[in-house]
XYZ file of C-alpha atoms in Angstrom:
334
model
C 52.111 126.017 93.176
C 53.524 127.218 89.983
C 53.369 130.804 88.184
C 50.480 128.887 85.511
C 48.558 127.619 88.322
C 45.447 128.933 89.644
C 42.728 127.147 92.283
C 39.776 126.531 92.268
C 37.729 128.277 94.909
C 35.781 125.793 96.192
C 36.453 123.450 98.594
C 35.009 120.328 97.635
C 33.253 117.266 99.365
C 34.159 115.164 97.621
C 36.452 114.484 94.165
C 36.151 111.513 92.358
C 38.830 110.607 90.055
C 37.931 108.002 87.111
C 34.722 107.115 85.730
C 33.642 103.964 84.853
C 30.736 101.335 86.876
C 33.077 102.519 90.190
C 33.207 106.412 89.386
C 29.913 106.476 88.259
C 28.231 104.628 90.863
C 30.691 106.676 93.848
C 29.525 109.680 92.086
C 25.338 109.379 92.367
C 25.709 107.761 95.510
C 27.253 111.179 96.958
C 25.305 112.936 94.507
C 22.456 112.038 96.151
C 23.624 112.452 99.728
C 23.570 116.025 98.633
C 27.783 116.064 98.803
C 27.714 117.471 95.434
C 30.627 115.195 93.808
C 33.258 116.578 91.126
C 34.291 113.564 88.679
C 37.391 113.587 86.635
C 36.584 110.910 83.977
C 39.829 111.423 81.885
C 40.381 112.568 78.429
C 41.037 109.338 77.352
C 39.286 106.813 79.037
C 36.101 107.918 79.677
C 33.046 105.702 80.850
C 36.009 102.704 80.979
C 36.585 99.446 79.948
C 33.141 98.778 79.286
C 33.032 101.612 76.519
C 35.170 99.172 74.390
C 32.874 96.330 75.025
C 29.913 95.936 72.219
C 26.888 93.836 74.558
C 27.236 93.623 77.998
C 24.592 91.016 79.344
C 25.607 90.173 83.021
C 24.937 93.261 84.403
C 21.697 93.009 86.599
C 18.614 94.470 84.981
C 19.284 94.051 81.572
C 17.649 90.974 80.606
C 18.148 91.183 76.694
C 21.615 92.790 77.400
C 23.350 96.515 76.887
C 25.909 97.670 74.808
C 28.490 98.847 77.275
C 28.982 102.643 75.743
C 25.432 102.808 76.357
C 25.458 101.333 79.781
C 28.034 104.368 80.740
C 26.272 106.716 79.249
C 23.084 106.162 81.306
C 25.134 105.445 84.495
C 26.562 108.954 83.829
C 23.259 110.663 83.458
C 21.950 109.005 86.247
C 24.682 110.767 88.285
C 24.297 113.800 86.630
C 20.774 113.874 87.547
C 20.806 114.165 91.139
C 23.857 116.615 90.450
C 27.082 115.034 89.926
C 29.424 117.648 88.179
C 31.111 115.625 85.554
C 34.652 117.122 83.583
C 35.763 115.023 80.816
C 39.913 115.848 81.882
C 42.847 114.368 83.498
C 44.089 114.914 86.697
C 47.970 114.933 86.455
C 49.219 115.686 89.809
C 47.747 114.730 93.498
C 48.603 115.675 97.114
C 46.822 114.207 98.918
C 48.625 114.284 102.721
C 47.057 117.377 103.729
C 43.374 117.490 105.385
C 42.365 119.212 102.479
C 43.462 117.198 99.124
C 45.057 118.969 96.330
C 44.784 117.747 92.598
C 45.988 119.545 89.535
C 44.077 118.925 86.160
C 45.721 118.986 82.859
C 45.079 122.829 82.537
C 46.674 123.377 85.635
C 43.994 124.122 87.753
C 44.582 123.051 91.298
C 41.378 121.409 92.512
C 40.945 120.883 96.693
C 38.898 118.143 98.322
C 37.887 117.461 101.613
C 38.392 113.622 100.532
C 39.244 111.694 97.336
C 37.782 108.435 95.620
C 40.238 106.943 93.414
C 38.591 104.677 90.636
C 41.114 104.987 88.044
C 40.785 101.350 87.090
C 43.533 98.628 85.274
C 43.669 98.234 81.761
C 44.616 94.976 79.841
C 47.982 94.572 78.941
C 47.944 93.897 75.282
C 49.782 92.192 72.558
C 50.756 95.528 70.709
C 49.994 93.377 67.090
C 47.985 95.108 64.378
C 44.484 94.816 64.657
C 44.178 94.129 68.023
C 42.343 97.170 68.701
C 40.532 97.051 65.436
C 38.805 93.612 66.177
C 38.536 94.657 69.612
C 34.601 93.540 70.429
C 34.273 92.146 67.353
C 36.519 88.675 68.118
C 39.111 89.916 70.004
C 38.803 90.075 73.688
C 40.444 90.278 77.513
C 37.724 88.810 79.048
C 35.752 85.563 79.207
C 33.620 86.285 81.496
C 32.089 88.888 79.665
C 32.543 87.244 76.253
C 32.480 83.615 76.269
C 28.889 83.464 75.661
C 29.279 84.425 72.181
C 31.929 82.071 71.133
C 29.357 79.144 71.453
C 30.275 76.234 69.110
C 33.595 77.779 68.144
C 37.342 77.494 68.132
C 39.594 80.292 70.031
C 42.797 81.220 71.136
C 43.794 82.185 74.617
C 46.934 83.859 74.980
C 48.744 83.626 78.399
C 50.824 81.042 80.681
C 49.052 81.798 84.324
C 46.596 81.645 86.170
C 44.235 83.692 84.569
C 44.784 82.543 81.132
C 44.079 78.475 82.362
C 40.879 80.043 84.225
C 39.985 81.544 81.355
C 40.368 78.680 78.988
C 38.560 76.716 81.165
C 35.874 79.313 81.562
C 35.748 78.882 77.577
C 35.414 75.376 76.850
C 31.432 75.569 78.654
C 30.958 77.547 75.046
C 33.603 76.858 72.275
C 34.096 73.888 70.721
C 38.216 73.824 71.358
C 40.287 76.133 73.008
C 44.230 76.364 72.125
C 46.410 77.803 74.774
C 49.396 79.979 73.195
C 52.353 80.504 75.734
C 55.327 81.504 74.960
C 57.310 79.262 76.722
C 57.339 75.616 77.036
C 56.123 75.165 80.379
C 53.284 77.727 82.320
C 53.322 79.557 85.544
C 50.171 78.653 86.340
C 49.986 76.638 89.961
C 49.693 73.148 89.325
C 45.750 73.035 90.376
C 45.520 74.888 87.281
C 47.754 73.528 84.981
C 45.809 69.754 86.111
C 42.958 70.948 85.085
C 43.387 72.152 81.786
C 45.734 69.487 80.957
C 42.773 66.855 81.814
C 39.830 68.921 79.811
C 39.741 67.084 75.808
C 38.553 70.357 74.806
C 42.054 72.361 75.145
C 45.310 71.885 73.469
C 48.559 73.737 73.870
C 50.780 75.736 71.091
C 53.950 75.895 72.774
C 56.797 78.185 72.162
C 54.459 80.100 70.532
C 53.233 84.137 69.802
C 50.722 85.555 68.055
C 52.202 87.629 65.223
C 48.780 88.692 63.501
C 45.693 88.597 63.180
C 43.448 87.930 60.740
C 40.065 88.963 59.656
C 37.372 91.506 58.087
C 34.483 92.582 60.101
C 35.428 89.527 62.687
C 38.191 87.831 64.040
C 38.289 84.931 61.511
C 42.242 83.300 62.342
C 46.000 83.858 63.743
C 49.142 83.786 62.638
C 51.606 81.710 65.208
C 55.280 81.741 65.129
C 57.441 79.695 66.857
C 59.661 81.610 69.774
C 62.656 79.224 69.516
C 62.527 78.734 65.336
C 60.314 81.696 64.144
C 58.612 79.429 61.911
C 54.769 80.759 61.306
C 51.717 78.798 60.485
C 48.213 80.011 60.299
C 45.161 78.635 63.011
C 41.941 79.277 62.471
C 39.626 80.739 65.274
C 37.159 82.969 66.043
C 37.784 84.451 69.170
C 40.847 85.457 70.372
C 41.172 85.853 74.645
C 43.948 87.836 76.136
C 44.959 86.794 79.222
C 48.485 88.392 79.807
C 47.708 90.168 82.652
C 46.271 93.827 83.568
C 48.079 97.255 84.843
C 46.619 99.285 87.162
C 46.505 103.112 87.073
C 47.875 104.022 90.131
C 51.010 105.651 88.210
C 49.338 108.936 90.229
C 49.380 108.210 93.894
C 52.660 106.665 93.633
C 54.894 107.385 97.128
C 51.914 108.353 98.729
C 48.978 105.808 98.752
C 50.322 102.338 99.577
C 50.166 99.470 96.896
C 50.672 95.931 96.470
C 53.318 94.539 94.815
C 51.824 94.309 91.858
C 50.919 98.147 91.940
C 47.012 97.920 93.224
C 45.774 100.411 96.042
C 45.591 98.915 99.020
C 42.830 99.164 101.492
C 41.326 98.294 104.991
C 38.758 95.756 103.667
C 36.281 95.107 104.057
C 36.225 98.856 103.734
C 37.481 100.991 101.004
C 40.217 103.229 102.913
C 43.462 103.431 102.021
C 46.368 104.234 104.010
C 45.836 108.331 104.074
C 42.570 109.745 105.932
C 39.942 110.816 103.670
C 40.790 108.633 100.406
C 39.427 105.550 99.282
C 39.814 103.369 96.826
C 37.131 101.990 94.190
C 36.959 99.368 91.471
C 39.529 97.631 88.927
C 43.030 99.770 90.732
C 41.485 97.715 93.924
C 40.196 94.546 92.342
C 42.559 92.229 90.769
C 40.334 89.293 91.857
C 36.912 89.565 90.547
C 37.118 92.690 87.679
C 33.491 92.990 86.976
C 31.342 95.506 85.791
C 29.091 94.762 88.752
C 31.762 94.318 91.561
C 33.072 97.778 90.481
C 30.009 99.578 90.732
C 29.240 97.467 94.331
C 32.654 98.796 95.077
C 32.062 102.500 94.431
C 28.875 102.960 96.172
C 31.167 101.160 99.466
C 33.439 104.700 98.819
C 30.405 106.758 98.632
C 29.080 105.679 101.533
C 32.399 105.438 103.247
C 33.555 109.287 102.077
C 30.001 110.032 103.213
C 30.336 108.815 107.095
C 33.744 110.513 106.895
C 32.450 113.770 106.246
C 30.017 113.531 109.008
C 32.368 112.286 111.716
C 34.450 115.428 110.547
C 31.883 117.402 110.658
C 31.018 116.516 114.963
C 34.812 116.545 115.195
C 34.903 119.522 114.029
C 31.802 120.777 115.501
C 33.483 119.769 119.136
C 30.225 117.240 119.398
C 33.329 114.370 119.688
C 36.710 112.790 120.030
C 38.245 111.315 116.838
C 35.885 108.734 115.617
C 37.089 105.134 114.036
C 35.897 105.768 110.504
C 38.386 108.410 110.054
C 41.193 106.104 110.764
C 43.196 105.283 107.565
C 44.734 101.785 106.676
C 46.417 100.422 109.883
């Protein structure tokens, strides 16, 4: 520990880090187990994706939908209310291969743990155009899921070669009237499954060689500009929505060398359960998830760490308590 350090003096049950459906829902599920959670929901980021996302109307129970910064917000007071302890910071530095977990915030306060939920989440990888952000909600999107509802009747753009851009197009054309497919290349990496299938639907059509150098619009996404990768020759397309389908990063920058990942950088854990390879962490959410990445699979997935970090606790407890041998749940990963 360095000379600016200090620690906290409480050992805690449990330390969630990230907020978000997963956070959130990890945090009042332990809240109201009476384990008296401590959530780190960034500086940044918090509440999420969703806080970037203007109606939400596939999560359950919402029958004339939610805005998503509202749908944080009373996911976080819900928490709150059965005692969550909430701190709108980053954590910056972990250790987390001691029984008692160490994480440093951005003040340099050393927090300790008795275990750990990560639910630090992915974000969308992004064009890096101007606007993008701007017209983020508002025409411009990462997801079709989410979105595709509103794009009923009319023409958008998905950007992306793979498999989740073809999904997504093909997601789209139940809504929109056509969907053009902008890759920048002059084939796609998408399996072939895929690629057949989009090939075959009358509603899509392809813009190869092809980026998208701006975009255009006031209050809504109302065109692109396209230029050609091989020529750079632009021309304009008109469209309303705008899908980005590049791919997604997952924030797992922090556990890096000591949590396993995948190889495309997600935690990795012993599903169906949420442990990961060090006793006393789990894993929750979109830094898990690079399947599904829904508002409602998160939050499924965080109460699974609650409940998880909960049975922990009391196996370490009889352990502890000499009432028992080493039980399975506190095995990590095999």
């Amino acid at each position: 520990m360095t000379a600016n350090q200090d620690t906290a003096a409480e050992v805690r049950e449990v330390v969630i880090i990230g907020s978000g459906p997963a956070g959130y829902t990890a945090a009042l599920y332990t809240a109201r187990a009476q384990l008296k959670p401590l959530l780190f929901g960034s500086s940044i980021f918090v509440g999420g994706s969703l806080t970037t996302t203007t109606e939400v109307e596939n999560f359950p129970g919402f029958p004339n939908g939610i805005d998503g910064p509202d749908l944080m917000t009373d996911m976080r007071a819900q928490a709150e209310k059965f005692g969550a302890e909430m701190i709108d910071d980053d954590i910056i530095e972990v250790d987390l291969t001691g029984d008692i977990k160490l994480l440093t915030d951005s003040e340099g306060t050393v927090h300790r743990a008795k275990t750990v939920i990560v639910a630090t989440g992915s974000g969308y990888r992004k064009l890096g155009i101007p606007r993008e952000d701007e017209l983020s909600g508002r025409g411009v999107s990462w997801c079709a899921t989410c979105d595709g509802f509103f794009f009923r009747g009319k023409d958008v753009v998905v950007v992306g070669g793979g498999d989740t851009a073809l999904e997504e197009a093909t997601f789209l054309t139940r809504f929109a009237n056509s969907v053009t497919i902008v890759h920048r290349r002059d084939s796609l990496r998408a399996s072939k499954a895929m690629q057949n299938r989009a090939f075959a639907d009358e509603k899509i059509t392809f813009a190869w060689n092809s980026e998208v150098a701006a975009i255009h619009g006031d209050q809504l996404v109302s065109g692109v500009t396209l230029r050609d990768t091989v020529t750079g020759e632009e021309r304009e397309l008109a469209a309303s929505g705008l899908f980005i389908a590049i791919g997604h990063d997952p924030r797992t920058e922090l556990f890096t060398g000591q949590l396993d990942l995948d190889d495309e950088g997600y935690l990795k854990v012993a599903s169906p359960s949420t442990r990961t390879n060090i006793a006393g962490v789990f894993g929750a959410g979109d830094v898990v998830d690079h399947t599904y990445r829904q508002a409602i699979t998160a939050a499924g997935s965080g109460c699974q760490a609650a409940l998880d970090a909960e049975r922990y606790l009391a196996a370490l407890a009889d352990t502890v308590a000499g009432l028992g041998e080493d039980s399975p749940r506190l095995a990590p990963v095999a």
